[in-house]
Amino acid sequence: MVSIQKNKTAWIMPGGGAQAVYTAGVCRALCDMDAPLPDIIVASSGSCGTAFYYAARQWNVFETIWCDILSSKRFANPLRFWKLGDIDYLVDDVCKKQSPLDMDAVYVSPIVIHVAVTNARTGAIKFFSNKDDVDLWEVMRATKSSAVFAGLFKAKTVIIGKNHYFDTRLSSRAGASIYHAIACGANKVIVLDSYHPKNSILDGETVSQLWLYTRSKQFRMQQTKTREALQRFIIPSDVVILYLSPKKPLSIAAWNNSRKKLLHSFEQGYQETKHNKDIISFIHL
């Protein structure tokens, strides 16, 4: 058995739809505070792009992409309820053309980036890495392809290898990513989360459970098994975790892309991080 090196720092960057703009603000603040590069980033859903641009040292574009480009109705339109977000436009137009992501730099980054997706047939969570022989553009497309945002009536899936993948609540939230980071040897973990219990009038967990009944029995059983395993998981005593999450509800909903609200939420993430007295001591432990 190959032993996993310990004493690694991991950043967890979960999803949250448009609310992941808060995570981008947190990440930009950490850059401005000269936070050391993490050894590992585990990203998912809405924060995958932020993680990739960070690894490529292109964090100067965070605000432009999130608050200017993605505020366009071409990307997200609440009146297009059957497909709130156009993920193909985001990947193929925004990230490849309008604000080109240096994907080659992501592949060779010293940071090992793990991206969470869900197997569309089995319901199992899978983590792809920038060190794998895999097309990271398609990994990005898969982790952003949730049923709610990318195809309400027909969930968009992305083929990677021989399997179909997309995004689910389990793969986009922090729990599975924290578990994975610790399994990869991280003992210092910073969670750049956009979740606040009052962020939405809808109970995301209830909606997720209802959606599961549209999937196969195998899919539901695997998702339930994973959820229960995460609920039982106890953080090891030698692992320290710092949660950076909104101190007050965000002004933006997960499905909204109002430029004003995106800017406000980005700035909230930035300012709450810059004024967090625990961060400096933590990142230099």
mmCIF file of C-alpha atoms in Angstrom:
data_model
loop_
_atom_site.group_PDB
_atom_site.id
_atom_site.type_symbol
_atom_site.label_atom_id
_atom_site.label_comp_id
_atom_site.label_asym_id
_atom_site.label_seq_id
_atom_site.Cartn_x
_atom_site.Cartn_y
_atom_site.Cartn_z
ATOM 1 C CA MET A 1 0.000 0.000 0.000
ATOM 2 C CA VAL A 2 1.282 3.471 -0.890
ATOM 3 C CA SER A 3 1.381 5.713 2.162
ATOM 4 C CA ILE A 4 -0.191 9.167 1.848
ATOM 5 C CA GLN A 5 1.989 12.065 2.915
ATOM 6 C CA LYS A 6 0.508 14.036 5.786
ATOM 7 C CA ASN A 7 0.936 17.706 6.804
ATOM 8 C CA LYS A 8 -0.846 19.147 3.785
ATOM 9 C CA THR A 9 -3.027 22.213 3.541
ATOM 10 C CA ALA A 10 -6.300 21.959 1.630
ATOM 11 C CA TRP A 11 -8.761 24.552 0.477
ATOM 12 C CA ILE A 12 -12.339 23.359 0.072
ATOM 13 C CA MET A 13 -14.314 25.342 -2.506
ATOM 14 C CA PRO A 14 -17.934 24.081 -2.682
ATOM 15 C CA GLY A 15 -20.661 25.133 -5.071
ATOM 16 C CA GLY A 16 -23.867 27.037 -4.505
ATOM 17 C CA GLY A 17 -24.882 28.408 -7.885
ATOM 18 C CA ALA A 18 -24.582 32.187 -8.053
ATOM 19 C CA GLN A 19 -23.869 32.254 -4.327
ATOM 20 C CA ALA A 20 -20.436 30.791 -5.075
ATOM 21 C CA VAL A 21 -19.500 34.384 -5.970
ATOM 22 C CA TYR A 22 -18.963 34.752 -2.210
ATOM 23 C CA THR A 23 -16.270 32.044 -2.398
ATOM 24 C CA ALA A 24 -14.600 33.963 -5.232
ATOM 25 C CA GLY A 25 -14.499 37.031 -2.994
ATOM 26 C CA VAL A 26 -12.981 34.999 -0.162
ATOM 27 C CA CYS A 27 -10.387 33.533 -2.518
ATOM 28 C CA ARG A 28 -9.451 36.981 -3.851
ATOM 29 C CA ALA A 29 -9.001 38.259 -0.302
ATOM 30 C CA LEU A 30 -6.706 35.321 0.551
ATOM 31 C CA CYS A 31 -4.634 36.198 -2.529
ATOM 32 C CA ASP A 32 -4.346 39.829 -1.406
ATOM 33 C CA MET A 33 -3.355 38.614 2.082
ATOM 34 C CA ASP A 34 -0.505 36.599 0.517
ATOM 35 C CA ALA A 35 -1.877 33.323 1.830
ATOM 36 C CA PRO A 36 0.528 30.475 0.992
ATOM 37 C CA LEU A 37 -0.546 28.231 -1.864
ATOM 38 C CA PRO A 38 -2.436 25.197 -0.592
ATOM 39 C CA ASP A 39 -1.174 21.723 -1.422
ATOM 40 C CA ILE A 40 -4.696 20.622 -2.349
ATOM 41 C CA ILE A 41 -7.864 22.263 -3.573
ATOM 42 C CA VAL A 42 -11.089 20.284 -3.634
ATOM 43 C CA ALA A 43 -13.614 22.189 -5.726
ATOM 44 C CA SER A 44 -17.080 21.545 -7.039
ATOM 45 C CA SER A 45 -19.904 23.025 -9.039
ATOM 46 C CA GLY A 46 -19.966 26.833 -9.066
ATOM 47 C CA SER A 47 -16.501 27.180 -7.548
ATOM 48 C CA CYS A 48 -14.644 24.931 -9.991
ATOM 49 C CA GLY A 49 -13.878 27.814 -12.348
ATOM 50 C CA THR A 50 -12.651 29.955 -9.460
ATOM 51 C CA ALA A 51 -10.317 27.140 -8.386
ATOM 52 C CA PHE A 52 -8.929 26.694 -11.907
ATOM 53 C CA TYR A 53 -8.318 30.419 -12.452
ATOM 54 C CA TYR A 54 -6.641 30.576 -9.037
ATOM 55 C CA ALA A 55 -4.328 27.667 -9.874
ATOM 56 C CA ALA A 56 -3.451 29.384 -13.166
ATOM 57 C CA ARG A 57 -2.553 32.560 -11.173
ATOM 58 C CA GLN A 58 -5.364 34.476 -12.909
ATOM 59 C CA TRP A 59 -7.164 35.643 -9.784
ATOM 60 C CA ASN A 60 -7.277 39.219 -11.130
ATOM 61 C CA VAL A 61 -10.246 38.177 -13.320
ATOM 62 C CA PHE A 62 -12.473 36.883 -10.509
ATOM 63 C CA GLU A 63 -14.601 40.009 -10.180
ATOM 64 C CA THR A 64 -14.829 40.647 -13.929
ATOM 65 C CA ILE A 65 -16.034 37.140 -14.705
ATOM 66 C CA TRP A 66 -18.396 36.755 -11.784
ATOM 67 C CA CYS A 67 -19.887 40.244 -11.651
ATOM 68 C CA ASP A 68 -19.711 41.482 -15.234
ATOM 69 C CA ILE A 69 -19.669 38.575 -17.679
ATOM 70 C CA LEU A 70 -21.901 36.178 -15.736
ATOM 71 C CA SER A 71 -24.522 38.844 -15.053
ATOM 72 C CA SER A 72 -25.559 38.507 -18.697
ATOM 73 C CA LYS A 73 -28.895 36.878 -19.538
ATOM 74 C CA ARG A 74 -26.970 34.915 -22.146
ATOM 75 C CA PHE A 75 -25.606 32.873 -19.234
ATOM 76 C CA ALA A 76 -28.464 32.848 -16.749
ATOM 77 C CA ASN A 77 -32.084 33.833 -17.139
ATOM 78 C CA PRO A 78 -34.678 33.213 -14.397
ATOM 79 C CA LEU A 79 -37.416 33.252 -17.049
ATOM 80 C CA ARG A 80 -35.728 30.279 -18.745
ATOM 81 C CA PHE A 81 -36.787 28.095 -15.826
ATOM 82 C CA TRP A 82 -36.141 24.816 -17.638
ATOM 83 C CA LYS A 83 -32.432 25.738 -17.965
ATOM 84 C CA LEU A 84 -31.510 28.586 -15.653
ATOM 85 C CA GLY A 85 -27.820 28.477 -16.532
ATOM 86 C CA ASP A 86 -26.185 27.820 -19.904
ATOM 87 C CA ILE A 87 -23.148 25.791 -18.867
ATOM 88 C CA ASP A 88 -21.896 25.304 -22.423
ATOM 89 C CA TYR A 89 -21.825 29.093 -22.864
ATOM 90 C CA LEU A 90 -19.899 29.418 -19.600
ATOM 91 C CA VAL A 91 -17.255 26.860 -20.544
ATOM 92 C CA ASP A 92 -16.944 27.356 -24.309
ATOM 93 C CA ASP A 93 -17.462 31.093 -24.572
ATOM 94 C CA VAL A 94 -16.621 32.717 -21.239
ATOM 95 C CA CYS A 95 -13.721 30.525 -20.077
ATOM 96 C CA LYS A 96 -12.248 29.755 -23.493
ATOM 97 C CA LYS A 97 -12.799 33.059 -25.326
ATOM 98 C CA GLN A 98 -14.014 36.073 -23.334
ATOM 99 C CA SER A 99 -11.661 35.602 -20.387
ATOM 100 C CA PRO A 100 -9.364 32.767 -21.503
ATOM 101 C CA LEU A 101 -8.386 30.344 -18.773
ATOM 102 C CA ASP A 102 -4.822 29.068 -19.104
ATOM 103 C CA MET A 103 -5.734 25.419 -18.739
ATOM 104 C CA ASP A 104 -2.149 24.332 -19.449
ATOM 105 C CA ALA A 105 -1.134 26.189 -16.276
ATOM 106 C CA VAL A 106 -3.835 24.341 -14.345
ATOM 107 C CA TYR A 107 -2.422 20.973 -15.417
ATOM 108 C CA VAL A 108 1.139 21.854 -14.321
ATOM 109 C CA SER A 109 0.164 23.742 -11.160
ATOM 110 C CA PRO A 110 1.924 22.553 -7.988
ATOM 111 C CA ILE A 111 -1.534 22.506 -6.407
ATOM 112 C CA VAL A 112 -3.339 19.193 -6.796
ATOM 113 C CA ILE A 113 -6.904 20.112 -7.686
ATOM 114 C CA HIS A 114 -9.652 17.569 -7.152
ATOM 115 C CA VAL A 115 -13.066 18.214 -8.708
ATOM 116 C CA ALA A 116 -16.185 16.465 -7.412
ATOM 117 C CA VAL A 117 -18.816 15.079 -9.791
ATOM 118 C CA THR A 118 -21.532 12.438 -9.545
ATOM 119 C CA ASN A 119 -21.829 9.321 -11.692
ATOM 120 C CA ALA A 120 -25.190 9.799 -13.407
ATOM 121 C CA ARG A 121 -25.947 6.059 -13.418
ATOM 122 C CA THR A 122 -24.708 4.850 -10.038
ATOM 123 C CA GLY A 123 -24.980 7.984 -7.899
ATOM 124 C CA ALA A 124 -21.393 7.589 -6.651
ATOM 125 C CA ILE A 125 -19.266 10.675 -6.115
ATOM 126 C CA LYS A 126 -16.088 10.775 -8.199
ATOM 127 C CA PHE A 127 -13.103 13.103 -7.873
ATOM 128 C CA PHE A 128 -11.078 13.964 -10.976
ATOM 129 C CA SER A 129 -7.677 15.586 -10.583
ATOM 130 C CA ASN A 130 -5.575 17.948 -12.676
ATOM 131 C CA LYS A 131 -2.900 15.261 -12.450
ATOM 132 C CA ASP A 132 -5.151 12.678 -14.133
ATOM 133 C CA ASP A 133 -5.143 12.010 -17.852
ATOM 134 C CA VAL A 134 -8.497 13.695 -18.328
ATOM 135 C CA ASP A 135 -9.979 16.646 -20.210
ATOM 136 C CA LEU A 136 -10.404 19.272 -17.485
ATOM 137 C CA TRP A 137 -12.728 21.323 -19.675
ATOM 138 C CA GLU A 138 -15.188 18.442 -19.589
ATOM 139 C CA VAL A 139 -14.656 17.953 -15.866
ATOM 140 C CA MET A 140 -15.552 21.621 -15.387
ATOM 141 C CA ARG A 141 -18.626 21.186 -17.579
ATOM 142 C CA ALA A 142 -19.719 18.106 -15.605
ATOM 143 C CA THR A 143 -19.347 19.586 -12.130
ATOM 144 C CA LYS A 144 -21.429 22.610 -13.154
ATOM 145 C CA SER A 145 -24.193 20.552 -14.784
ATOM 146 C CA SER A 146 -26.860 20.272 -12.131
ATOM 147 C CA ALA A 147 -30.445 19.351 -12.898
ATOM 148 C CA VAL A 148 -31.738 22.588 -11.386
ATOM 149 C CA PHE A 149 -29.438 24.925 -13.312
ATOM 150 C CA ALA A 150 -28.575 23.083 -16.506
ATOM 151 C CA GLY A 151 -31.669 21.068 -17.362
ATOM 152 C CA LEU A 152 -34.720 20.769 -15.141
ATOM 153 C CA PHE A 153 -36.607 18.340 -17.360
ATOM 154 C CA LYS A 154 -33.634 16.490 -18.776
ATOM 155 C CA ALA A 155 -30.549 16.595 -16.582
ATOM 156 C CA LYS A 156 -27.495 17.404 -18.674
ATOM 157 C CA THR A 157 -24.737 14.819 -18.312
ATOM 158 C CA VAL A 158 -21.156 14.943 -19.543
ATOM 159 C CA ILE A 159 -19.230 11.932 -20.820
ATOM 160 C CA ILE A 160 -15.793 11.474 -19.278
ATOM 161 C CA GLY A 161 -14.138 8.209 -20.198
ATOM 162 C CA LYS A 162 -16.925 5.640 -20.419
ATOM 163 C CA ASN A 163 -19.278 7.185 -17.886
ATOM 164 C CA HIS A 164 -21.756 10.039 -17.667
ATOM 165 C CA TYR A 165 -21.355 12.625 -14.896
ATOM 166 C CA PHE A 166 -23.166 15.649 -13.561
ATOM 167 C CA ASP A 167 -23.561 17.699 -10.389
ATOM 168 C CA THR A 168 -25.693 16.835 -7.364
ATOM 169 C CA ARG A 169 -26.190 18.404 -3.964
ATOM 170 C CA LEU A 170 -23.913 15.801 -2.379
ATOM 171 C CA SER A 171 -21.024 16.419 -4.765
ATOM 172 C CA SER A 172 -21.406 20.209 -4.642
ATOM 173 C CA ARG A 173 -21.510 20.683 -0.867
ATOM 174 C CA ALA A 174 -18.497 20.815 1.446
ATOM 175 C CA GLY A 175 -18.924 17.528 3.343
ATOM 176 C CA ALA A 176 -17.712 15.045 0.745
ATOM 177 C CA SER A 177 -14.880 17.387 -0.254
ATOM 178 C CA ILE A 178 -13.623 17.724 3.329
ATOM 179 C CA TYR A 179 -13.686 13.937 3.699
ATOM 180 C CA HIS A 180 -11.743 13.562 0.435
ATOM 181 C CA ALA A 181 -9.142 16.182 1.381
ATOM 182 C CA ILE A 182 -8.444 14.448 4.678
ATOM 183 C CA ALA A 183 -8.174 11.102 2.876
ATOM 184 C CA CYS A 184 -5.566 12.740 0.617
ATOM 185 C CA GLY A 185 -3.446 13.703 3.631
ATOM 186 C CA ALA A 186 -4.662 17.175 4.527
ATOM 187 C CA ASN A 187 -4.457 18.053 8.205
ATOM 188 C CA LYS A 188 -5.059 21.798 7.830
ATOM 189 C CA VAL A 189 -8.261 22.623 5.983
ATOM 190 C CA ILE A 190 -9.809 25.954 5.047
ATOM 191 C CA VAL A 191 -13.419 25.793 3.853
ATOM 192 C CA LEU A 192 -14.312 28.684 1.539
ATOM 193 C CA ASP A 193 -18.054 28.127 1.763
ATOM 194 C CA SER A 194 -20.928 30.260 0.509
ATOM 195 C CA TYR A 195 -23.539 28.445 2.587
ATOM 196 C CA HIS A 196 -25.665 30.296 5.128
ATOM 197 C CA PRO A 197 -28.736 28.579 6.627
ATOM 198 C CA LYS A 198 -30.903 31.573 5.678
ATOM 199 C CA ASN A 199 -29.569 31.939 2.145
ATOM 200 C CA SER A 200 -32.728 30.548 0.568
ATOM 201 C CA ILE A 201 -36.406 30.227 1.359
ATOM 202 C CA LEU A 202 -36.229 26.730 -0.116
ATOM 203 C CA ASP A 203 -34.859 23.822 1.879
ATOM 204 C CA GLY A 204 -32.172 22.505 -0.462
ATOM 205 C CA GLU A 205 -32.010 19.152 1.255
ATOM 206 C CA THR A 206 -35.760 18.606 0.864
ATOM 207 C CA VAL A 207 -35.638 19.572 -2.808
ATOM 208 C CA SER A 208 -32.692 17.229 -3.299
ATOM 209 C CA GLN A 209 -34.518 14.333 -1.657
ATOM 210 C CA LEU A 210 -37.565 14.898 -3.844
ATOM 211 C CA TRP A 211 -35.390 15.037 -6.960
ATOM 212 C CA LEU A 212 -33.794 11.704 -6.036
ATOM 213 C CA TYR A 213 -37.124 10.000 -6.699
ATOM 214 C CA THR A 214 -36.710 10.837 -10.377
ATOM 215 C CA ARG A 215 -33.563 8.681 -10.413
ATOM 216 C CA SER A 216 -33.090 4.901 -10.357
ATOM 217 C CA LYS A 217 -33.173 2.810 -7.192
ATOM 218 C CA GLN A 218 -29.425 2.178 -7.502
ATOM 219 C CA PHE A 219 -28.758 5.903 -7.723
ATOM 220 C CA ARG A 220 -30.933 6.687 -4.686
ATOM 221 C CA MET A 221 -29.368 3.935 -2.581
ATOM 222 C CA GLN A 222 -25.819 5.075 -3.343
ATOM 223 C CA GLN A 223 -26.616 8.712 -2.575
ATOM 224 C CA THR A 224 -28.276 7.697 0.700
ATOM 225 C CA LYS A 225 -25.304 5.504 1.625
ATOM 226 C CA THR A 226 -22.876 8.365 0.956
ATOM 227 C CA ARG A 227 -24.962 10.859 2.913
ATOM 228 C CA GLU A 228 -25.159 8.556 5.922
ATOM 229 C CA ALA A 229 -21.404 7.881 5.803
ATOM 230 C CA LEU A 230 -20.699 11.622 5.825
ATOM 231 C CA GLN A 231 -23.051 12.119 8.762
ATOM 232 C CA ARG A 232 -21.130 9.468 10.735
ATOM 233 C CA PHE A 233 -17.712 10.816 9.799
ATOM 234 C CA ILE A 234 -15.740 12.279 12.698
ATOM 235 C CA ILE A 235 -12.960 14.768 11.963
ATOM 236 C CA PRO A 236 -9.646 13.253 13.186
ATOM 237 C CA SER A 237 -8.123 14.940 16.219
ATOM 238 C CA ASP A 238 -4.980 15.928 14.297
ATOM 239 C CA VAL A 239 -6.959 17.828 11.647
ATOM 240 C CA VAL A 240 -7.757 21.522 12.128
ATOM 241 C CA ILE A 241 -10.468 23.206 10.078
ATOM 242 C CA LEU A 242 -11.257 26.880 9.569
ATOM 243 C CA TYR A 243 -14.665 27.673 8.083
ATOM 244 C CA LEU A 244 -14.967 30.896 6.104
ATOM 245 C CA SER A 245 -18.675 31.318 5.408
ATOM 246 C CA PRO A 246 -21.115 34.242 5.290
ATOM 247 C CA LYS A 247 -21.661 35.932 8.620
ATOM 248 C CA LYS A 248 -25.041 37.111 7.365
ATOM 249 C CA PRO A 249 -27.311 35.846 4.569
ATOM 250 C CA LEU A 250 -26.143 36.689 1.078
ATOM 251 C CA SER A 251 -28.199 39.178 -0.905
ATOM 252 C CA ILE A 252 -28.228 36.888 -3.929
ATOM 253 C CA ALA A 253 -30.146 33.664 -4.475
ATOM 254 C CA ALA A 254 -28.476 30.611 -5.984
ATOM 255 C CA TRP A 255 -30.366 31.029 -9.280
ATOM 256 C CA ASN A 256 -30.024 34.838 -9.625
ATOM 257 C CA ASN A 257 -27.350 36.768 -11.530
ATOM 258 C CA SER A 258 -28.158 40.396 -10.802
ATOM 259 C CA ARG A 259 -24.915 42.346 -11.275
ATOM 260 C CA LYS A 260 -25.648 44.502 -8.229
ATOM 261 C CA LYS A 261 -26.204 41.470 -6.011
ATOM 262 C CA LEU A 262 -23.202 39.617 -7.446
ATOM 263 C CA LEU A 263 -20.977 42.602 -6.664
ATOM 264 C CA HIS A 264 -22.428 42.899 -3.167
ATOM 265 C CA SER A 265 -21.894 39.197 -2.402
ATOM 266 C CA PHE A 266 -18.366 39.196 -3.868
ATOM 267 C CA GLU A 267 -17.501 42.201 -1.722
ATOM 268 C CA GLN A 268 -19.058 40.555 1.334
ATOM 269 C CA GLY A 269 -16.790 37.529 0.889
ATOM 270 C CA TYR A 270 -13.779 39.771 0.378
ATOM 271 C CA GLN A 271 -14.384 42.052 3.370
ATOM 272 C CA GLU A 272 -15.420 39.325 5.816
ATOM 273 C CA THR A 273 -12.201 37.481 4.997
ATOM 274 C CA LYS A 274 -9.948 40.538 5.209
ATOM 275 C CA HIS A 275 -11.352 41.364 8.644
ATOM 276 C CA ASN A 276 -11.304 37.826 10.023
ATOM 277 C CA LYS A 277 -8.742 37.865 12.826
ATOM 278 C CA ASP A 278 -8.392 34.075 12.826
ATOM 279 C CA ILE A 279 -7.121 33.816 9.255
ATOM 280 C CA ILE A 280 -3.607 35.232 9.553
ATOM 281 C CA SER A 281 -2.643 32.942 12.425
ATOM 282 C CA PHE A 282 -4.309 29.963 10.782
ATOM 283 C CA ILE A 283 -2.682 30.236 7.355
ATOM 284 C CA HIS A 284 0.735 30.561 8.937
ATOM 285 C CA LEU A 285 0.383 27.626 11.351
#
